[in-house]
Coordinates of C-alpha atoms in Angstrom, one line a residue:
Chain A
M1336 CA 0.1 0.0 -0.1
I1337 CA 1.4 3.0 -0.7
P1338 CA 2.4 5.3 2.1
A1339 CA -0.1 8.1 2.8
L1340 CA 3.4 10.5 3.2
T1341 CA 7.0 9.8 2.5
I1342 CA 9.6 12.4 3.6
E1343 CA 13.4 11.2 2.3
N1344 CA 16.3 13.3 3.1
L1345 CA 14.3 16.5 4.0
S1346 CA 16.8 19.2 5.0
K1347 CA 15.6 22.5 5.4
E1348 CA 18.5 25.7 5.6
Y1349 CA 17.1 29.0 6.3
T1350 CA 18.6 32.5 5.2
G1351 CA 21.3 32.7 7.6
G1352 CA 22.6 29.7 7.4
F1353 CA 20.5 27.6 10.4
R1354 CA 19.9 24.2 9.2
A1355 CA 16.2 23.3 10.6
L1356 CA 16.3 19.8 9.1
K1357 CA 19.4 18.1 8.6
G1358 CA 18.0 15.1 5.9
I1359 CA 15.2 13.5 7.7
S1360 CA 13.1 10.8 6.1
L1361 CA 9.8 9.4 7.5
E1362 CA 6.8 7.1 6.4
V1363 CA 3.5 7.6 7.7
Q1364 CA 1.0 4.7 6.8
Q1365 CA -2.6 5.3 5.1
G1366 CA -5.1 5.0 8.3
D1367 CA -2.0 5.8 10.8
F1368 CA -2.7 8.3 13.7
F1369 CA 0.9 9.6 13.6
A1370 CA 2.4 12.0 16.5
L1371 CA 5.1 14.1 15.5
L1372 CA 7.3 15.1 18.8
G1373 CA 9.8 17.3 19.4
P1374 CA 10.9 20.4 21.9
N1375 CA 10.4 23.9 20.6
G1376 CA 12.3 24.9 17.8
A1377 CA 12.9 21.3 16.5
G1378 CA 11.7 21.3 13.5
K1379 CA 8.0 20.3 13.6
S1380 CA 6.5 23.2 12.2
T1381 CA 8.9 23.4 9.0
T1382 CA 8.7 20.0 8.5
I1383 CA 4.5 20.6 8.2
G1384 CA 5.3 23.8 6.2
I1385 CA 7.3 22.1 3.7
I1386 CA 4.6 19.2 3.5
C1387 CA 1.9 21.9 2.7
S1388 CA 3.9 24.4 1.0
L1389 CA 4.4 27.3 2.9
V1390 CA 8.1 26.8 3.4
S1391 CA 10.1 25.8 0.7
K1392 CA 12.9 23.1 1.1
T1393 CA 16.5 22.9 0.3
S1394 CA 16.6 19.7 -0.6
G1395 CA 14.7 16.0 -0.3
R1396 CA 11.4 14.6 -1.6
V1397 CA 8.2 14.6 0.2
A1398 CA 5.3 12.4 -1.4
V1399 CA 1.7 12.5 -0.1
Y1400 CA -0.3 9.6 -1.1
G1401 CA 2.3 8.9 -3.9
T1402 CA 2.4 12.0 -5.2
D1403 CA 5.4 13.9 -4.9
I1404 CA 5.1 17.8 -4.3
D1405 CA 7.7 18.5 -6.6
V1406 CA 6.1 17.1 -9.9
D1407 CA 2.1 17.8 -9.2
F1408 CA 2.0 20.0 -6.0
A1409 CA -1.5 20.6 -6.8
G1410 CA -2.6 17.0 -6.9
A1411 CA -0.6 16.3 -3.5
K1412 CA -2.4 19.6 -1.7
K1413 CA -5.9 18.0 -2.6
N1414 CA -5.1 15.4 0.1
I1415 CA -3.9 17.2 2.4
G1416 CA -5.8 19.3 5.3
I1417 CA -3.8 21.5 7.5
V1418 CA -4.8 23.0 11.2
P1419 CA -1.9 25.3 11.8
Q1420 CA -0.7 26.1 15.6
E1421 CA -1.5 29.8 15.1
F1422 CA -4.7 31.0 14.5
N1423 CA -4.7 32.2 10.0
F1424 CA -8.0 33.2 9.1
N1425 CA -9.8 36.4 8.7
M1426 CA -10.8 37.5 12.0
F1427 CA -13.6 40.2 10.2
E1428 CA -15.4 37.2 8.8
K1429 CA -18.4 34.9 9.5
A1430 CA -17.2 31.4 10.7
L1431 CA -19.7 29.8 7.6
D1432 CA -17.7 32.0 5.2
I1433 CA -14.4 31.0 6.3
V1434 CA -15.0 27.5 5.8
V1435 CA -17.2 27.9 2.6
N1436 CA -14.2 30.1 1.0
Q1437 CA -11.7 27.4 1.9
A1438 CA -13.8 25.0 -0.2
G1439 CA -14.0 27.2 -2.6
Y1440 CA -10.5 27.4 -3.1
Y1441 CA -10.0 23.8 -3.8
G1442 CA -12.6 23.9 -6.7
I1443 CA -15.8 23.0 -4.7
P1444 CA -18.9 24.1 -6.2
P1445 CA -20.7 26.8 -3.6
L1446 CA -23.8 24.5 -3.1
L1447 CA -21.8 21.4 -2.4
A1448 CA -19.2 23.7 -0.2
H1449 CA -22.2 24.9 1.8
K1450 CA -23.5 21.3 2.7
R1451 CA -19.7 20.3 3.5
A1452 CA -19.4 23.6 6.0
E1453 CA -22.9 22.9 7.1
K1454 CA -21.6 19.1 8.2
Y1455 CA -18.3 19.7 9.8
L1456 CA -19.6 23.1 11.5
R1457 CA -22.2 21.2 13.1
K1458 CA -19.8 18.0 14.0
L1459 CA -17.5 20.4 15.7
G1460 CA -20.2 22.5 17.5
L1461 CA -20.0 25.5 15.9
W1462 CA -22.8 25.4 13.7
D1463 CA -24.9 28.3 15.9
K1464 CA -21.9 30.6 15.9
R1465 CA -21.8 30.2 11.7
N1466 CA -22.7 33.6 11.4
V1467 CA -20.5 34.9 14.2
S1468 CA -17.3 36.8 13.1
G1469 CA -13.8 35.1 13.9
R1470 CA -12.8 37.5 16.2
M1471 CA -15.7 37.0 18.5
L1472 CA -15.2 33.6 18.8
S1473 CA -13.6 31.8 22.3
G1474 CA -9.9 30.4 21.8
G1475 CA -11.5 26.6 21.0
M1476 CA -14.0 27.7 18.6
K1477 CA -11.4 29.5 16.9
R1478 CA -9.1 26.1 17.1
R1479 CA -12.7 23.9 15.8
L1480 CA -13.2 26.7 13.6
M1481 CA -9.7 25.9 11.7
I1482 CA -10.6 21.8 11.9
A1483 CA -13.4 22.5 10.2
R1484 CA -12.2 24.4 7.6
A1485 CA -9.2 21.9 6.9
L1486 CA -11.7 19.0 6.8
V1487 CA -14.0 20.7 4.3
H1488 CA -12.3 19.3 0.8
E1489 CA -12.7 16.2 2.9
P1490 CA -8.6 15.4 2.7
R1491 CA -7.1 11.9 3.4
L1492 CA -4.3 13.6 5.7
L1493 CA -5.1 15.5 8.0
I1494 CA -1.9 17.5 9.9
L1495 CA -2.8 19.4 13.0
D1496 CA 0.1 21.8 14.8
E1497 CA -0.4 21.8 18.2
P1498 CA -4.7 21.8 17.8
T1499 CA -5.2 21.6 21.4
A1500 CA -2.9 24.4 22.5
G1501 CA -4.6 26.7 25.1
V1502 CA -7.6 24.4 25.1
D1503 CA -9.9 23.3 28.4
I1504 CA -9.6 19.8 29.8
E1505 CA -12.9 19.3 28.6
M1506 CA -12.8 20.9 24.9
R1507 CA -9.7 18.8 24.6
R1508 CA -11.4 15.9 25.4
S1509 CA -14.3 16.2 22.9
M1510 CA -11.6 17.1 20.2
W1511 CA -9.8 13.9 20.9
D1512 CA -13.1 12.0 20.2
F1513 CA -13.5 13.5 17.2
L1514 CA -10.3 13.2 15.9
K1515 CA -10.6 9.5 16.7
E1516 CA -13.8 9.2 14.8
L1517 CA -12.2 10.8 11.9
N1518 CA -9.3 8.2 11.7
E1519 CA -11.7 5.5 12.4
D1520 CA -13.7 6.6 9.4
G1521 CA -9.8 6.4 7.3
T1522 CA -8.5 9.8 7.5
T1523 CA -4.8 9.3 8.2
I1524 CA -3.7 12.0 11.1
I1525 CA -0.2 13.6 11.9
L1526 CA -0.5 15.4 15.1
T1527 CA 2.4 17.6 16.7
T1528 CA 1.4 18.4 20.4
H1529 CA 3.2 19.1 23.3
Y1530 CA 1.0 16.9 25.4
L1531 CA 2.4 13.9 25.8
E1532 CA -0.3 12.3 27.3
E1533 CA -2.4 13.4 24.3
A1534 CA 0.1 11.2 21.8
E1535 CA -0.2 8.4 24.2
A1536 CA -3.6 8.3 24.1
L1537 CA -4.2 8.8 20.3
C1538 CA -1.3 7.9 18.5
R1539 CA -0.2 4.5 17.2
N1540 CA 3.1 5.8 15.7
I1541 CA 5.8 8.3 16.8
A1542 CA 8.7 10.0 15.3
I1543 CA 10.6 11.9 17.7
I1544 CA 12.5 14.8 16.2
T1545 CA 15.3 17.3 17.9
N1546 CA 17.6 19.1 16.5
G1547 CA 16.5 19.2 12.7
E1548 CA 17.2 15.4 13.2
I1549 CA 14.7 12.0 13.8
V1550 CA 16.0 10.4 16.8
E1551 CA 13.0 7.8 17.1
H1552 CA 10.4 6.4 14.7
S1553 CA 8.5 3.6 16.0
S1554 CA 5.1 2.3 17.8
V1555 CA 3.7 3.7 20.8
R1556 CA 3.6 0.3 22.1
D1557 CA 7.2 -0.4 21.2
L1558 CA 8.8 2.7 23.0
L1559 CA 6.6 2.1 26.0
R1560 CA 7.8 -1.3 26.0
R1561 CA 11.3 -0.3 25.9
L1562 CA 11.1 1.8 29.1
H1563 CA 13.1 0.5 31.7
R1564 CA 11.5 1.8 34.7
E1565 CA 8.3 3.3 36.2
V1566 CA 8.3 5.4 39.1
F1567 CA 4.9 5.3 41.2
I1568 CA 3.3 7.5 43.9
F1569 CA 1.6 5.8 47.0
D1570 CA -0.5 7.7 48.9
C1571 CA -0.7 6.3 52.6
V1572 CA -3.3 6.1 55.2
D1573 CA -0.7 6.5 58.4
P1574 CA 2.4 8.5 58.9
L1575 CA 5.4 7.2 57.8
P1576 CA 8.4 6.3 59.5
E1577 CA 11.6 8.5 58.7
A1578 CA 14.0 5.7 57.2
I1579 CA 12.1 3.2 55.3
E1580 CA 13.0 0.3 53.1
I1581 CA 11.5 -1.8 50.8
E1582 CA 13.4 -5.1 50.0
G1583 CA 14.3 -5.0 46.0
F1584 CA 12.8 -1.8 45.5
S1585 CA 14.3 1.8 45.1
V1586 CA 11.9 4.5 47.8
H1587 CA 11.7 8.1 48.3
R1588 CA 9.5 9.4 50.7
V1589 CA 8.3 12.6 49.9
D1590 CA 6.4 13.3 53.2
D1591 CA 4.5 11.4 55.9
N1592 CA 2.0 10.2 53.6
T1593 CA 3.6 9.9 50.2
L1594 CA 6.2 7.4 49.2
E1595 CA 7.5 7.3 45.2
V1596 CA 8.6 3.5 44.6
E1597 CA 10.7 2.8 41.3
V1598 CA 9.4 -0.2 39.7
K1599 CA 12.2 -1.7 37.0
K1600 CA 11.7 -3.7 34.0
G1601 CA 10.9 -7.7 35.2
Q1602 CA 9.5 -6.5 38.8
H1603 CA 5.8 -6.6 39.3
I1604 CA 3.9 -4.0 41.2
N1605 CA 2.1 -6.9 43.4
E1606 CA 5.4 -7.5 44.9
V1607 CA 5.3 -3.9 46.2
F1608 CA 2.0 -4.3 47.8
A1609 CA 3.2 -7.6 49.4
R1610 CA 6.1 -5.9 50.7
F1611 CA 4.0 -3.2 51.9
N1612 CA 1.5 -5.9 53.7
E1613 CA 4.3 -7.3 55.6
T1614 CA 5.5 -4.1 56.9
G1615 CA 1.9 -2.8 57.7
I1616 CA 1.8 0.4 55.5
R1617 CA -1.8 0.6 54.2
I1618 CA -1.9 2.2 50.9
S1619 CA -5.1 5.1 50.0
S1620 CA -4.3 5.7 46.4
M1621 CA -1.8 5.3 43.8
R1622 CA -0.4 7.0 40.7
N1623 CA 2.5 7.3 37.8
R1624 CA 4.8 9.8 39.1
A1625 CA 5.1 11.2 35.5
N1626 CA 3.5 10.3 32.0
R1627 CA 5.2 7.2 30.7
L1628 CA 6.4 8.5 27.2
E1629 CA 7.1 11.9 28.9
E1630 CA 9.8 10.1 30.7
M1631 CA 11.0 8.3 27.3
F1632 CA 10.6 11.5 25.5
V1633 CA 12.8 13.4 27.8
N1634 CA 15.3 10.6 27.7
L1635 CA 15.7 10.6 24.0
V1636 CA 15.7 14.3 23.7
E1637 CA 18.6 14.9 26.7
G1638 CA 20.2 11.5 24.9
A1639 CA 20.4 13.3 21.2
A1640 CA 21.4 16.5 22.5
Chain B
M721 CA -7.3 21.3 -10.6
T722 CA -9.6 21.2 -14.1
L723 CA -10.9 24.2 -15.5
Q724 CA -13.9 24.8 -14.2
E725 CA -12.6 23.9 -10.3
Q726 CA -10.1 26.7 -11.0
L727 CA -13.2 29.0 -12.2
V728 CA -14.8 28.2 -9.1
A729 CA -11.3 29.2 -7.0
L730 CA -11.5 32.7 -8.9
M731 CA -15.2 33.5 -8.4
T732 CA -14.8 32.3 -4.7
I733 CA -11.6 34.8 -4.5
L734 CA -13.5 37.3 -6.4
R735 CA -16.7 36.9 -4.2
K736 CA -14.4 37.7 -1.3
E737 CA -13.1 40.4 -2.4
I738 CA -16.2 42.3 -3.5
K739 CA -17.7 41.5 0.0
R740 CA -14.8 42.6 1.6
Y741 CA -14.9 46.1 0.3
L742 CA -18.8 46.6 0.1
R743 CA -18.8 45.6 4.0
I744 CA -16.3 48.6 4.4
W745 CA -18.3 51.2 1.8
M746 CA -18.2 53.8 4.2
Q747 CA -13.9 53.6 3.7
T748 CA -13.7 52.2 0.3
L749 CA -16.5 53.7 -1.7
L750 CA -17.9 56.3 -0.3
P751 CA -14.7 58.9 0.1
S752 CA -14.2 58.8 -3.5
A753 CA -17.8 60.1 -4.0
I754 CA -17.3 62.7 -1.6
T755 CA -13.7 63.8 -2.7
M756 CA -14.8 64.5 -6.3
S757 CA -17.9 66.0 -5.5
L758 CA -15.4 68.7 -3.9
Y759 CA -13.5 68.5 -6.4
F760 CA -16.3 69.2 -9.0
V761 CA -17.8 72.2 -6.8
I762 CA -14.2 74.1 -6.5
F763 CA -12.3 73.0 -9.3
G764 CA -15.1 72.6 -12.0
S765 CA -17.8 75.5 -10.5
L766 CA -16.2 78.2 -8.3
I767 CA -13.1 78.1 -9.6
G768 CA -13.3 76.6 -13.2
S769 CA -16.2 79.4 -13.9
R770 CA -13.3 82.1 -13.8
I771 CA -10.9 79.9 -15.7
G772 CA -12.8 79.6 -19.0
E773 CA -12.3 77.1 -21.7
M774 CA -9.6 74.5 -21.7
G775 CA -8.9 72.7 -24.6
G776 CA -12.2 73.9 -26.6
F777 CA -14.3 72.5 -23.8
T778 CA -15.7 74.1 -20.4
Y779 CA -13.0 73.5 -17.4
M780 CA -15.6 71.5 -15.8
Q781 CA -16.2 69.0 -18.6
F782 CA -12.6 68.9 -19.2
V783 CA -11.3 68.2 -15.6
V784 CA -14.3 65.5 -15.2
P785 CA -12.5 62.6 -17.6
G786 CA -8.8 63.2 -15.3
L787 CA -11.0 62.9 -11.9
I788 CA -12.7 60.1 -12.6
M789 CA -9.4 58.5 -14.0
M790 CA -8.2 59.5 -10.9
A791 CA -11.1 57.6 -8.9
I792 CA -10.4 54.7 -10.9
V793 CA -6.3 54.5 -10.4
T794 CA -6.4 55.2 -6.4
N795 CA -9.8 52.6 -6.3
S796 CA -8.4 49.6 -8.1
Y797 CA -4.3 50.3 -6.3
S798 CA -5.8 50.7 -2.8
N799 CA -8.1 47.7 -3.1
V800 CA -5.5 45.3 -3.6
V801 CA -2.4 46.8 -1.9
S802 CA -4.8 47.0 1.4
S803 CA -6.8 43.6 0.5
F804 CA -3.5 41.4 0.0
F805 CA -1.6 42.9 2.7
G806 CA -4.2 42.4 5.3
S807 CA -4.3 38.7 4.5
K808 CA -1.2 38.5 4.4
F809 CA -1.0 40.7 7.7
S810 CA -3.5 38.0 9.5
H811 CA -1.9 34.6 8.0
S812 CA -5.1 34.8 5.9
V813 CA -3.2 34.0 3.0
E814 CA -2.3 30.6 4.1
E815 CA -5.7 29.7 3.2
L816 CA -5.1 30.4 -0.5
L817 CA -1.1 28.8 -0.6
V818 CA -1.8 25.7 1.4
S819 CA -4.9 25.2 -1.5
P820 CA -4.2 23.4 -5.0
T821 CA -5.5 26.8 -6.5
P822 CA -2.9 28.1 -8.9
N823 CA -0.8 31.4 -8.4
Y824 CA -2.3 32.7 -11.7
I825 CA -5.8 32.2 -10.4
I826 CA -4.4 33.9 -7.3
L827 CA -3.5 36.8 -9.1
L828 CA -6.5 37.4 -11.3
G829 CA -8.8 37.0 -8.1
Y830 CA -7.2 39.9 -6.6
V831 CA -6.7 42.0 -9.7
I832 CA -10.1 41.3 -10.8
G833 CA -11.5 42.3 -7.1
G834 CA -9.8 45.7 -7.9
V835 CA -10.8 46.4 -11.4
S836 CA -14.0 45.8 -9.8
R837 CA -13.9 48.4 -7.3
G838 CA -12.3 50.8 -9.7
L839 CA -15.0 50.8 -11.8
L840 CA -17.7 50.7 -9.0
V841 CA -16.3 54.0 -8.3
A842 CA -15.5 55.3 -11.7
I843 CA -19.1 54.9 -12.1
I844 CA -20.3 57.0 -8.9
V845 CA -18.1 59.3 -9.6
F846 CA -19.6 59.8 -13.5
I847 CA -23.0 60.2 -12.0
V848 CA -22.2 62.8 -9.3
S849 CA -20.6 64.4 -12.2
L850 CA -24.0 64.2 -14.2
F851 CA -25.4 66.6 -11.4
F852 CA -22.6 69.3 -12.4
T853 CA -22.0 69.5 -16.3
G854 CA -23.5 67.4 -19.2
L855 CA -21.4 64.4 -21.1
H856 CA -21.0 62.4 -23.8
I857 CA -18.9 59.5 -24.9
H858 CA -16.9 60.8 -27.8
N859 CA -15.6 57.0 -28.3
L860 CA -17.0 54.2 -25.9
F861 CA -14.3 52.0 -26.7
V862 CA -11.5 53.8 -26.2
V863 CA -13.4 54.6 -22.5
V864 CA -14.0 51.0 -22.1
V865 CA -10.2 49.2 -22.9
I866 CA -8.4 52.4 -21.0
V867 CA -10.6 51.8 -17.8
L868 CA -9.8 48.3 -18.1
M869 CA -6.4 48.2 -18.7
T870 CA -5.4 51.3 -16.1
S871 CA -7.5 49.7 -13.5
V872 CA -5.7 46.2 -13.8
L873 CA -2.4 47.7 -14.4
F874 CA -2.7 49.7 -10.9
A875 CA -4.2 46.5 -9.3
L876 CA -1.1 44.6 -10.4
A877 CA 0.8 47.5 -8.7
G878 CA -1.0 47.5 -5.8
F879 CA -0.3 43.5 -5.8
I880 CA 3.4 44.4 -6.1
N881 CA 3.1 46.8 -2.9
A882 CA 1.8 44.9 -0.9
V883 CA 4.0 41.8 -1.5
Y884 CA 6.9 43.8 -0.1
A885 CA 4.8 45.8 2.6
N886 CA 6.2 44.7 6.1
N887 CA 4.0 47.2 7.8
F888 CA 1.1 49.3 7.5
D889 CA 3.3 52.4 6.7
D890 CA 4.6 50.6 3.6
I891 CA 1.2 50.0 1.6
S892 CA 0.6 54.1 2.3
I893 CA 4.1 55.2 1.0
I894 CA 3.3 54.6 -2.6
P895 CA 0.4 56.0 -2.7
T896 CA 1.0 58.9 -0.5
F897 CA 4.5 59.6 -2.0
V898 CA 4.8 58.5 -6.0
L899 CA 0.8 57.9 -6.8
T900 CA -1.0 60.7 -5.6
P901 CA 2.2 63.5 -7.4
L902 CA 1.8 61.5 -10.7
I903 CA -1.5 62.3 -10.8
Y904 CA -1.7 65.8 -10.0
L905 CA 0.9 66.3 -12.4
G906 CA -0.5 63.5 -14.7
G907 CA -2.3 66.5 -16.6
V908 CA -6.0 66.0 -14.5
F909 CA -5.9 70.1 -14.1
Y910 CA -4.6 71.4 -16.8
S911 CA -3.4 70.8 -20.5
M912 CA 0.0 70.1 -21.5
D913 CA 0.1 73.1 -23.5
L914 CA 0.1 75.5 -20.8
L915 CA 3.1 74.1 -19.6
P916 CA 6.7 75.7 -20.7
E917 CA 8.4 73.1 -23.6
F918 CA 10.9 71.7 -21.0
W919 CA 8.0 70.8 -18.3
A920 CA 5.6 69.3 -21.0
N921 CA 8.7 67.0 -22.5
V922 CA 9.2 66.1 -18.7
S923 CA 5.9 65.2 -18.0
K924 CA 5.9 63.0 -21.2
L925 CA 8.0 60.9 -18.6
N926 CA 4.7 60.7 -16.3
P927 CA 2.9 57.3 -17.2
L928 CA -0.5 59.0 -15.7
V929 CA -0.2 61.8 -18.1
Y930 CA -0.9 58.7 -21.3
V931 CA -3.6 57.5 -19.2
V932 CA -5.3 60.5 -18.1
N933 CA -5.0 61.8 -21.9
A934 CA -6.2 58.4 -23.1
F935 CA -9.3 58.6 -21.3
R936 CA -10.1 62.0 -22.3
Y937 CA -10.1 61.3 -25.7
G938 CA -12.1 58.8 -24.8
V939 CA -14.7 61.1 -23.5
L940 CA -14.3 64.3 -25.5
G941 CA -12.5 63.5 -28.1
V942 CA -8.9 65.9 -27.6
S943 CA -5.7 64.3 -25.6
D944 CA -2.3 66.3 -25.4
V945 CA -0.7 62.7 -26.2
S946 CA -0.7 60.3 -29.3
L947 CA -3.6 57.8 -28.8
T948 CA -1.0 54.8 -30.2
I949 CA 1.8 55.5 -27.6
A950 CA -0.9 55.9 -24.7
F951 CA -2.3 52.5 -25.6
G952 CA 1.4 51.1 -26.5
M953 CA 2.8 52.1 -22.7
I954 CA -0.4 51.2 -21.1
A955 CA -0.2 47.6 -22.2
G956 CA 3.5 47.4 -22.2
F957 CA 3.7 48.2 -18.0
T958 CA 0.8 46.6 -17.3
L959 CA 2.5 43.2 -19.1
I960 CA 5.7 43.9 -16.9
A961 CA 3.5 44.2 -13.7
W962 CA 1.8 41.2 -14.7
F963 CA 4.7 38.7 -15.1
Y964 CA 6.8 40.3 -12.3
S965 CA 3.5 39.6 -10.0
M966 CA 3.9 36.0 -11.2
H967 CA 7.2 35.5 -10.3
L968 CA 7.0 37.0 -7.0
L969 CA 4.0 34.5 -6.4
N970 CA 5.8 31.2 -8.0
A971 CA 9.3 32.7 -6.1
G972 CA 7.2 32.9 -2.6
T973 CA 8.5 36.0 -2.1
R974 CA 7.8 37.6 1.3
L975 CA 4.8 34.7 1.3
R976 CA 6.8 31.4 1.8
Q977 CA 9.7 30.6 4.2

């Protein structure tokens, strides 16, 4: 099957000599939910900019559903929907006009454009706001409007650059549900995000980019499997003794009632509970210290630095 | 994109452009009507009645074609420069850049948008002028062709200005310091015959002289310059401006990183 996105040896050197991308290669399969992660300035937005023609590449090859952007950029663009990081619509235009106009730029006739605009504005809960100008919408609504605009020509590949930045938790969850549904219906999705919890919850495959280079390209599951340790936080019912040790585990007493326990690869959390029972420590609740993917991300990015 | 899809894209840009200037008609359409009415009252009726004839016509009749052309030039230019720079400033131009719309359709859409505003204002000014003087068109073909070519030329010039502009000051520098002086010195208010020979020759370097005189010929049947040269000059500048604008778009100058 032809990949949804193929990137080969992609480089970008900006005027002034800054090399934002140093020959990256990447493949995203059809139907995938793919995360492109990296710290600020790593090259994520440059990569996305090149795919959708807002940034000119220095060298390398990009193909969308087999269509090389150097050969038929218009053909490739038809398959791409882009939701940028910054709001980039005319704030004085009405929400409906913004979406309908975008359809027009893809050659979709007005009648069909209006039907599609209604479909996506309804799905994203914006139909009631269709006659409201962009500047009057809340931050979350503006983000959803950009998603509706990106979907109006029904692209096979949807690229979202930090789609939930600045969006409240409830809205973020509902956007996740919408994106999952879209992906289940066959749209390939590429997501950049700073919320690693988001990548872990949504994406099947992942690439980590730092300093213009891909340092990891695998499935989320494989990546997590390679984690060598995990730290759990236990809230204890009774005050803990000042010096506490649990045989076989590394522990850290955070305060009187909180204990951190490191569980290494091959160890089981049941063993921790067995030790607690032996020493009479009663547990009221427990949680992960950090997002697992976040830990891996920090290791990879720091390792590459 | 198929031809039909390109036509849809073109109509979308055009519709958006027309909606934009109609939505803010108090800033786009009304000022020209008011300014020109003042010109008609002051230069045409009050001062003009003391000047007497110019080029064989009353002064009012003489200045009307130049004033209409002035409205066309400034409106075609300012529509494209403000709209395209505005979309660049708000980044909404990216909506077009990420789409498969070809660059020539983007340019054509903005240019026709500018031309439509130039023509609309010209009609408004023409109607206003009828309250002050009677006009009959000497050569309709010349009028139509010169109006269209001129508005296309200045819409393209506005586009080039918008591409290079970095801030709102940059979009007012050219109209204020270049366009307005060229219009005023382009024979709107006087015949070249009144100038000493040296200054009359210098004036012939001003492209607005050809635009104003060619249009005056279409309306009144008199011109200070050759009509052929006027058509040639306007067509030449228009072609240069079109190809240069296309080059800017294709290269992504100040639009793509």
